[in-house]
Each structure stands twice: as C-alpha cells, then as structure tokens.
Amino acid sequence: MTTSMPATTAKRLTARGAKTRAKIVAAAADLMYVQGVGRTTLDEVVAASGVSKSQLYHHFAGKDMLVRAVIELTGERVMQRERDALGRVSTMAGLKRWRDALVQNNALRHGAYGCALGSLASDVADHDDVARLALASLFGQWEALLVSALQRLKDNGTLPDDASAEQLATGLMGAVQGGYLLAQTAHDVAPMGTSITMALDHIENLSRKA
C-alpha cells in the first residue's frame, strides 16, 4: 500500500500533461539524489527535464510540492526493487542474496549518495511533516517486507517460535540504513556489507536454536 500525497497529484492530467509531469519529477529525483534537496534549484530541474518554467509551475506550486512528488516516485522505485528481492525469501541463503544485491548495487557508485529514501529523509524530515510521514510509511512498507520474510523463516522452522520477526526486521533495517551512511562517508561499500552481515549473523545464530 503506497502513501498518497494528494497535493502533488490532484490535477486531472491529459496524456501529454502526465508525460511532462513525469519528466519533471524524474529529472528532479535524479538531481536531488546526487546533489541533495537543498542544493537542487528549480532552474536546474527545468534545464534537466527540458520543460519550460511555466510548465513546471503548472504542475507544482513550489519546490515542496515537487519534493513530495520525488518522494512518491523514489518510493515506488525502491519498493518495487524490494518486493522483487524479498517477496519470496524464506531461507537464510535468500536473505544473504538480498544483502549481496543491495551491496553490489551500491558498489556501482562506490557507496556515494547513500540510500535514495534515506537521503531524502535526512534532507526533509525535520522541515516538512507531509514528506516525513510519507517517508515513514515507505520505510514501514520496506520493514514489513522484511517481517514477512522473517515470518516465513519462522513458519518453516528456520527460526524459533519465540523470535520476534518485527524486532529482527527493525534491527535489520537499522543495519541497512547505517550501512548506507557508512558507505557514503567512506565511498566504500565494505562497511555496509559488514553491518548487514552482522545483523544476519545474529539471525542465523537464532536459527541454530530452532
């Protein structure tokens, strides 16, 4: 279930209008991921998207509205990736493959820029409650996918009955987000791999008690 932010999508759009809006949001998402929200100007978004400033303002009253649309798009991208990666995981080997894919994907940028959702959260969560709540919902959806995967490990006897899938998922999410941050500052994904591996090692140790 995705979080709706009506302020960014209230207008009924023609096919052409929807295409223009999508170009603006995609360009803004790419710029904000690399440069950060604060350092990305609307003039840069206009130039990168190839639209006019009047077209941008037709779709977005201001930067806050555009940022909220970027969060929506980024959330869709991240959640689709995580649904594909975690949707059928039911073994420790599956969780390790998920870890490897996350780390390898981040290695393509040498750890730069961090998690797409985490970067947005650090930029806007303290200044825009609508954006903060949307991001909180997206992180909740991501964590719910981990809960479901861990619950499948409980259901098939890999994890003991008294293991809390919810608590383990929260710890694993913390390791992922902390790992992204460490990799970003080091421009090296090794700390990210270590962070997630330690969380998975804890889960694997619990599986030996099952």
PDB file of C-alpha atoms in Angstrom:
ATOM      1  CA  MET A   1       0.000   0.000   0.000  1.00  0.00           C
ATOM      2  CA  THR A   2       1.572   3.295  -1.067  1.00  0.00           C
ATOM      3  CA  THR A   3       1.211   6.598   0.710  1.00  0.00           C
ATOM      4  CA  SER A   4      -0.880   9.114  -1.184  1.00  0.00           C
ATOM      5  CA  MET A   5       0.087  12.766  -1.204  1.00  0.00           C
ATOM      6  CA  PRO A   6      -2.943  14.421  -2.830  1.00  0.00           C
ATOM      7  CA  ALA A   7      -1.328  17.855  -3.006  1.00  0.00           C
ATOM      8  CA  THR A   8       1.074  16.622  -5.684  1.00  0.00           C
ATOM      9  CA  THR A   9      -1.411  14.697  -7.822  1.00  0.00           C
ATOM     10  CA  ALA A  10      -4.755  16.459  -7.502  1.00  0.00           C
ATOM     11  CA  LYS A  11      -4.977  17.763 -11.084  1.00  0.00           C
ATOM     12  CA  ARG A  12      -6.550  15.597 -13.758  1.00  0.00           C
ATOM     13  CA  LEU A  13      -3.915  15.385 -16.477  1.00  0.00           C
ATOM     14  CA  THR A  14      -4.024  14.771 -20.197  1.00  0.00           C
ATOM     15  CA  ALA A  15      -1.635  12.124 -21.537  1.00  0.00           C
ATOM     16  CA  ARG A  16       0.696  14.914 -22.653  1.00  0.00           C
ATOM     17  CA  GLY A  17       0.454  16.643 -19.297  1.00  0.00           C
ATOM     18  CA  ALA A  18       1.175  13.411 -17.452  1.00  0.00           C
ATOM     19  CA  LYS A  19       4.235  12.838 -19.613  1.00  0.00           C
ATOM     20  CA  THR A  20       5.517  16.355 -18.923  1.00  0.00           C
ATOM     21  CA  ARG A  21       4.931  15.954 -15.204  1.00  0.00           C
ATOM     22  CA  ALA A  22       6.734  12.607 -15.187  1.00  0.00           C
ATOM     23  CA  LYS A  23       9.742  14.164 -16.958  1.00  0.00           C
ATOM     24  CA  ILE A  24       9.918  16.916 -14.346  1.00  0.00           C
ATOM     25  CA  VAL A  25       9.706  14.512 -11.406  1.00  0.00           C
ATOM     26  CA  ALA A  26      12.236  12.067 -12.869  1.00  0.00           C
ATOM     27  CA  ALA A  27      14.740  14.852 -13.529  1.00  0.00           C
ATOM     28  CA  ALA A  28      14.223  16.279 -10.050  1.00  0.00           C
ATOM     29  CA  ALA A  29      14.639  12.837  -8.467  1.00  0.00           C
ATOM     30  CA  ASP A  30      17.969  12.283 -10.213  1.00  0.00           C
ATOM     31  CA  LEU A  31      19.268  15.740  -9.282  1.00  0.00           C
ATOM     32  CA  MET A  32      18.119  15.552  -5.668  1.00  0.00           C
ATOM     33  CA  TYR A  33      19.639  12.118  -5.203  1.00  0.00           C
ATOM     34  CA  VAL A  34      23.072  13.334  -6.314  1.00  0.00           C
ATOM     35  CA  GLN A  35      23.012  16.936  -5.086  1.00  0.00           C
ATOM     36  CA  GLY A  36      20.563  16.794  -2.207  1.00  0.00           C
ATOM     37  CA  VAL A  37      17.230  18.581  -1.951  1.00  0.00           C
ATOM     38  CA  GLY A  38      18.622  21.846  -0.648  1.00  0.00           C
ATOM     39  CA  ARG A  39      21.206  22.270  -3.391  1.00  0.00           C
ATOM     40  CA  THR A  40      18.849  21.434  -6.237  1.00  0.00           C
ATOM     41  CA  THR A  41      17.177  24.502  -7.742  1.00  0.00           C
ATOM     42  CA  LEU A  42      14.030  24.657  -9.796  1.00  0.00           C
ATOM     43  CA  ASP A  43      16.055  26.227 -12.615  1.00  0.00           C
ATOM     44  CA  GLU A  44      18.240  23.099 -12.664  1.00  0.00           C
ATOM     45  CA  VAL A  45      15.149  20.905 -12.794  1.00  0.00           C
ATOM     46  CA  VAL A  46      13.801  22.933 -15.721  1.00  0.00           C
ATOM     47  CA  ALA A  47      17.097  22.551 -17.592  1.00  0.00           C
ATOM     48  CA  ALA A  48      17.461  18.834 -16.853  1.00  0.00           C
ATOM     49  CA  SER A  49      13.873  17.976 -17.778  1.00  0.00           C
ATOM     50  CA  GLY A  50      13.759  20.079 -20.928  1.00  0.00           C
ATOM     51  CA  VAL A  51      10.481  21.765 -19.992  1.00  0.00           C
ATOM     52  CA  SER A  52       9.687  25.433 -19.537  1.00  0.00           C
ATOM     53  CA  LYS A  53       9.443  27.099 -16.160  1.00  0.00           C
ATOM     54  CA  SER A  54       5.767  27.802 -16.818  1.00  0.00           C
ATOM     55  CA  GLN A  55       5.191  24.082 -17.373  1.00  0.00           C
ATOM     56  CA  LEU A  56       6.905  23.272 -14.086  1.00  0.00           C
ATOM     57  CA  TYR A  57       4.745  25.774 -12.203  1.00  0.00           C
ATOM     58  CA  HIS A  58       1.651  24.468 -13.955  1.00  0.00           C
ATOM     59  CA  HIS A  59       2.245  21.130 -12.275  1.00  0.00           C
ATOM     60  CA  PHE A  60       3.877  22.210  -9.000  1.00  0.00           C
ATOM     61  CA  ALA A  61       3.089  25.278  -6.934  1.00  0.00           C
ATOM     62  CA  GLY A  62       6.592  25.267  -5.484  1.00  0.00           C
ATOM     63  CA  LYS A  63       9.576  23.191  -4.508  1.00  0.00           C
ATOM     64  CA  ASP A  64       7.868  21.480  -1.556  1.00  0.00           C
ATOM     65  CA  MET A  65       5.227  20.035  -3.873  1.00  0.00           C
ATOM     66  CA  LEU A  66       7.926  18.818  -6.252  1.00  0.00           C
ATOM     67  CA  VAL A  67       9.891  17.214  -3.416  1.00  0.00           C
ATOM     68  CA  ARG A  68       6.796  15.319  -2.323  1.00  0.00           C
ATOM     69  CA  ALA A  69       6.366  14.011  -5.865  1.00  0.00           C
ATOM     70  CA  VAL A  70      10.030  12.962  -5.881  1.00  0.00           C
ATOM     71  CA  ILE A  71       9.443  11.031  -2.663  1.00  0.00           C
ATOM     72  CA  GLU A  72       6.470   9.286  -4.268  1.00  0.00           C
ATOM     73  CA  LEU A  73       8.483   8.303  -7.346  1.00  0.00           C
ATOM     74  CA  THR A  74      11.542   7.247  -5.363  1.00  0.00           C
ATOM     75  CA  GLY A  75       9.350   5.214  -3.047  1.00  0.00           C
ATOM     76  CA  GLU A  76       7.774   3.402  -5.983  1.00  0.00           C
ATOM     77  CA  ARG A  77      11.214   2.549  -7.366  1.00  0.00           C
ATOM     78  CA  VAL A  78      12.656   1.353  -4.062  1.00  0.00           C
ATOM     79  CA  MET A  79       9.587  -0.620  -3.059  1.00  0.00           C
ATOM     80  CA  GLN A  80       9.377  -2.381  -6.419  1.00  0.00           C
ATOM     81  CA  ARG A  81      13.030  -3.383  -6.081  1.00  0.00           C
ATOM     82  CA  GLU A  82      12.484  -4.647  -2.540  1.00  0.00           C
ATOM     83  CA  ARG A  83       9.280  -6.509  -3.399  1.00  0.00           C
ATOM     84  CA  ASP A  84      11.134  -8.268  -6.192  1.00  0.00           C
ATOM     85  CA  ALA A  85      14.086  -9.071  -3.918  1.00  0.00           C
ATOM     86  CA  LEU A  86      12.247 -10.077  -0.734  1.00  0.00           C
ATOM     87  CA  GLY A  87       8.839 -11.250  -1.904  1.00  0.00           C
ATOM     88  CA  ARG A  88       9.676 -14.972  -1.849  1.00  0.00           C
ATOM     89  CA  VAL A  89      12.630 -15.107   0.531  1.00  0.00           C
ATOM     90  CA  SER A  90      12.173 -17.907   3.060  1.00  0.00           C
ATOM     91  CA  THR A  91      15.748 -19.025   3.854  1.00  0.00           C
ATOM     92  CA  MET A  92      18.953 -17.575   5.267  1.00  0.00           C
ATOM     93  CA  ALA A  93      20.522 -18.081   1.853  1.00  0.00           C
ATOM     94  CA  GLY A  94      17.779 -15.904   0.376  1.00  0.00           C
ATOM     95  CA  LEU A  95      18.434 -13.144   2.918  1.00  0.00           C
ATOM     96  CA  LYS A  96      22.139 -13.285   2.081  1.00  0.00           C
ATOM     97  CA  ARG A  97      21.391 -12.972  -1.627  1.00  0.00           C
ATOM     98  CA  TRP A  98      19.254  -9.917  -0.826  1.00  0.00           C
ATOM     99  CA  ARG A  99      22.169  -8.437   1.137  1.00  0.00           C
ATOM    100  CA  ASP A 100      24.598  -9.147  -1.691  1.00  0.00           C
ATOM    101  CA  ALA A 101      22.326  -7.458  -4.227  1.00  0.00           C
ATOM    102  CA  LEU A 102      21.950  -4.333  -2.075  1.00  0.00           C
ATOM    103  CA  VAL A 103      25.677  -4.045  -1.504  1.00  0.00           C
ATOM    104  CA  GLN A 104      26.575  -4.768  -5.111  1.00  0.00           C
ATOM    105  CA  ASN A 105      24.108  -2.179  -6.384  1.00  0.00           C
ATOM    106  CA  ASN A 106      25.606   0.409  -4.034  1.00  0.00           C
ATOM    107  CA  ALA A 107      29.121  -0.605  -5.098  1.00  0.00           C
ATOM    108  CA  LEU A 108      28.373   0.678  -8.602  1.00  0.00           C
ATOM    109  CA  ARG A 109      28.573   4.171  -7.073  1.00  0.00           C
ATOM    110  CA  HIS A 110      31.342   3.265  -4.592  1.00  0.00           C
ATOM    111  CA  GLY A 111      28.809   3.932  -1.838  1.00  0.00           C
ATOM    112  CA  ALA A 112      28.220   7.537  -2.888  1.00  0.00           C
ATOM    113  CA  TYR A 113      24.869   9.284  -2.234  1.00  0.00           C
ATOM    114  CA  GLY A 114      23.547   6.642   0.159  1.00  0.00           C
ATOM    115  CA  CYS A 115      20.058   5.164   0.232  1.00  0.00           C
ATOM    116  CA  ALA A 116      17.646   7.019  -2.056  1.00  0.00           C
ATOM    117  CA  LEU A 117      14.971   7.120   0.650  1.00  0.00           C
ATOM    118  CA  GLY A 118      17.402   7.712   3.490  1.00  0.00           C
ATOM    119  CA  SER A 119      18.958  10.677   1.707  1.00  0.00           C
ATOM    120  CA  LEU A 120      15.558  12.275   1.223  1.00  0.00           C
ATOM    121  CA  ALA A 121      14.668  11.646   4.857  1.00  0.00           C
ATOM    122  CA  SER A 122      17.794  13.383   6.112  1.00  0.00           C
ATOM    123  CA  ASP A 123      17.049  16.374   3.884  1.00  0.00           C
ATOM    124  CA  VAL A 124      13.353  16.956   4.550  1.00  0.00           C
ATOM    125  CA  ALA A 125      12.054  15.020   7.575  1.00  0.00           C
ATOM    126  CA  ASP A 126      12.584  17.869  10.030  1.00  0.00           C
ATOM    127  CA  HIS A 127      11.081  20.541   7.758  1.00  0.00           C
ATOM    128  CA  ASP A 128       8.038  19.023   6.025  1.00  0.00           C
ATOM    129  CA  ASP A 129       5.649  16.844   8.016  1.00  0.00           C
ATOM    130  CA  VAL A 130       3.794  15.654   4.909  1.00  0.00           C
ATOM    131  CA  ALA A 131       7.066  14.460   3.394  1.00  0.00           C
ATOM    132  CA  ARG A 132       8.196  12.957   6.710  1.00  0.00           C
ATOM    133  CA  LEU A 133       5.030  10.925   7.090  1.00  0.00           C
ATOM    134  CA  ALA A 134       5.246   9.692   3.502  1.00  0.00           C
ATOM    135  CA  LEU A 135       8.837   8.573   4.074  1.00  0.00           C
ATOM    136  CA  ALA A 136       7.892   6.930   7.376  1.00  0.00           C
ATOM    137  CA  SER A 137       5.203   4.975   5.543  1.00  0.00           C
ATOM    138  CA  LEU A 138       7.678   3.863   2.875  1.00  0.00           C
ATOM    139  CA  PHE A 139      10.209   2.713   5.453  1.00  0.00           C
ATOM    140  CA  GLY A 140       7.351   0.907   7.186  1.00  0.00           C
ATOM    141  CA  GLN A 141       6.486  -0.894   3.952  1.00  0.00           C
ATOM    142  CA  TRP A 142      10.116  -1.903   3.458  1.00  0.00           C
ATOM    143  CA  GLU A 143      10.314  -3.169   7.021  1.00  0.00           C
ATOM    144  CA  ALA A 144       7.043  -5.071   6.532  1.00  0.00           C
ATOM    145  CA  LEU A 145       8.626  -6.962   3.636  1.00  0.00           C
ATOM    146  CA  LEU A 146      11.442  -7.991   5.964  1.00  0.00           C
ATOM    147  CA  VAL A 147       8.925  -9.011   8.632  1.00  0.00           C
ATOM    148  CA  SER A 148       7.148 -11.226   6.098  1.00  0.00           C
ATOM    149  CA  ALA A 149      10.417 -12.839   5.007  1.00  0.00           C
ATOM    150  CA  LEU A 150      11.436 -13.494   8.598  1.00  0.00           C
ATOM    151  CA  GLN A 151       7.981 -14.838   9.427  1.00  0.00           C
ATOM    152  CA  ARG A 152       8.392 -17.336   6.583  1.00  0.00           C
ATOM    153  CA  LEU A 153      11.645 -18.424   8.238  1.00  0.00           C
ATOM    154  CA  LYS A 154       9.680 -18.983  11.440  1.00  0.00           C
ATOM    155  CA  ASP A 155       6.915 -20.830   9.629  1.00  0.00           C
ATOM    156  CA  ASN A 156       9.336 -23.290   8.029  1.00  0.00           C
ATOM    157  CA  GLY A 157      11.180 -23.896  11.299  1.00  0.00           C
ATOM    158  CA  THR A 158      14.372 -21.996  10.435  1.00  0.00           C
ATOM    159  CA  LEU A 159      13.782 -19.514  13.263  1.00  0.00           C
ATOM    160  CA  PRO A 160      12.439 -20.416  16.706  1.00  0.00           C
ATOM    161  CA  ASP A 161       8.846 -19.625  17.612  1.00  0.00           C
ATOM    162  CA  ASP A 162       9.873 -17.074  20.244  1.00  0.00           C
ATOM    163  CA  ALA A 163      11.926 -14.993  17.782  1.00  0.00           C
ATOM    164  CA  SER A 164      10.250 -11.650  17.056  1.00  0.00           C
ATOM    165  CA  ALA A 165      10.103 -11.101  13.302  1.00  0.00           C
ATOM    166  CA  GLU A 166       9.178  -7.467  13.940  1.00  0.00           C
ATOM    167  CA  GLN A 167      12.159  -6.740  16.189  1.00  0.00           C
ATOM    168  CA  LEU A 168      14.565  -8.574  13.914  1.00  0.00           C
ATOM    169  CA  ALA A 169      13.255  -6.622  10.915  1.00  0.00           C
ATOM    170  CA  THR A 170      13.749  -3.320  12.739  1.00  0.00           C
ATOM    171  CA  GLY A 171      17.319  -4.267  13.614  1.00  0.00           C
ATOM    172  CA  LEU A 172      17.990  -5.357  10.049  1.00  0.00           C
ATOM    173  CA  MET A 173      16.603  -2.088   8.683  1.00  0.00           C
ATOM    174  CA  GLY A 174      18.848  -0.208  11.085  1.00  0.00           C
ATOM    175  CA  ALA A 175      21.847  -2.162   9.812  1.00  0.00           C
ATOM    176  CA  VAL A 176      20.904  -1.403   6.202  1.00  0.00           C
ATOM    177  CA  GLN A 177      20.436   2.320   6.735  1.00  0.00           C
ATOM    178  CA  GLY A 178      23.507   2.629   8.948  1.00  0.00           C
ATOM    179  CA  GLY A 179      25.465   0.667   6.374  1.00  0.00           C
ATOM    180  CA  TYR A 180      24.377   3.018   3.605  1.00  0.00           C
ATOM    181  CA  LEU A 181      25.547   6.000   5.660  1.00  0.00           C
ATOM    182  CA  LEU A 182      28.927   4.449   6.477  1.00  0.00           C
ATOM    183  CA  ALA A 183      29.445   3.513   2.838  1.00  0.00           C
ATOM    184  CA  GLN A 184      28.506   7.029   1.762  1.00  0.00           C
ATOM    185  CA  THR A 185      31.039   8.710   4.028  1.00  0.00           C
ATOM    186  CA  ALA A 186      33.783   6.196   3.197  1.00  0.00           C
ATOM    187  CA  HIS A 187      32.952   5.903  -0.520  1.00  0.00           C
ATOM    188  CA  ASP A 188      33.423   2.199   0.102  1.00  0.00           C
ATOM    189  CA  VAL A 189      30.696  -0.418   0.476  1.00  0.00           C
ATOM    190  CA  ALA A 190      32.742  -2.644   2.800  1.00  0.00           C
ATOM    191  CA  PRO A 191      31.221  -1.117   5.988  1.00  0.00           C
ATOM    192  CA  MET A 192      27.752  -1.635   4.564  1.00  0.00           C
ATOM    193  CA  GLY A 193      28.429  -5.286   3.881  1.00  0.00           C
ATOM    194  CA  THR A 194      29.830  -5.734   7.385  1.00  0.00           C
ATOM    195  CA  SER A 195      26.875  -4.002   9.023  1.00  0.00           C
ATOM    196  CA  ILE A 196      24.220  -6.093   7.300  1.00  0.00           C
ATOM    197  CA  THR A 197      26.247  -9.285   7.710  1.00  0.00           C
ATOM    198  CA  MET A 198      26.454  -8.805  11.475  1.00  0.00           C
ATOM    199  CA  ALA A 199      22.667  -8.414  11.645  1.00  0.00           C
ATOM    200  CA  LEU A 200      22.212 -11.547   9.543  1.00  0.00           C
ATOM    201  CA  ASP A 201      24.733 -13.415  11.706  1.00  0.00           C
ATOM    202  CA  HIS A 202      22.546 -12.666  14.731  1.00  0.00           C
ATOM    203  CA  ILE A 203      19.504 -14.025  12.895  1.00  0.00           C
ATOM    204  CA  GLU A 204      21.456 -17.089  11.792  1.00  0.00           C
ATOM    205  CA  ASN A 205      22.564 -17.740  15.369  1.00  0.00           C
ATOM    206  CA  LEU A 206      18.925 -17.723  16.416  1.00  0.00           C
ATOM    207  CA  SER A 207      18.184 -20.274  13.691  1.00  0.00           C
ATOM    208  CA  ARG A 208      20.560 -22.720  15.383  1.00  0.00           C
ATOM    209  CA  LYS A 209      18.260 -22.678  18.402  1.00  0.00           C
ATOM    210  CA  ALA A 210      15.193 -23.613  16.368  1.00  0.00           C
TER     211      ALA A 210
END
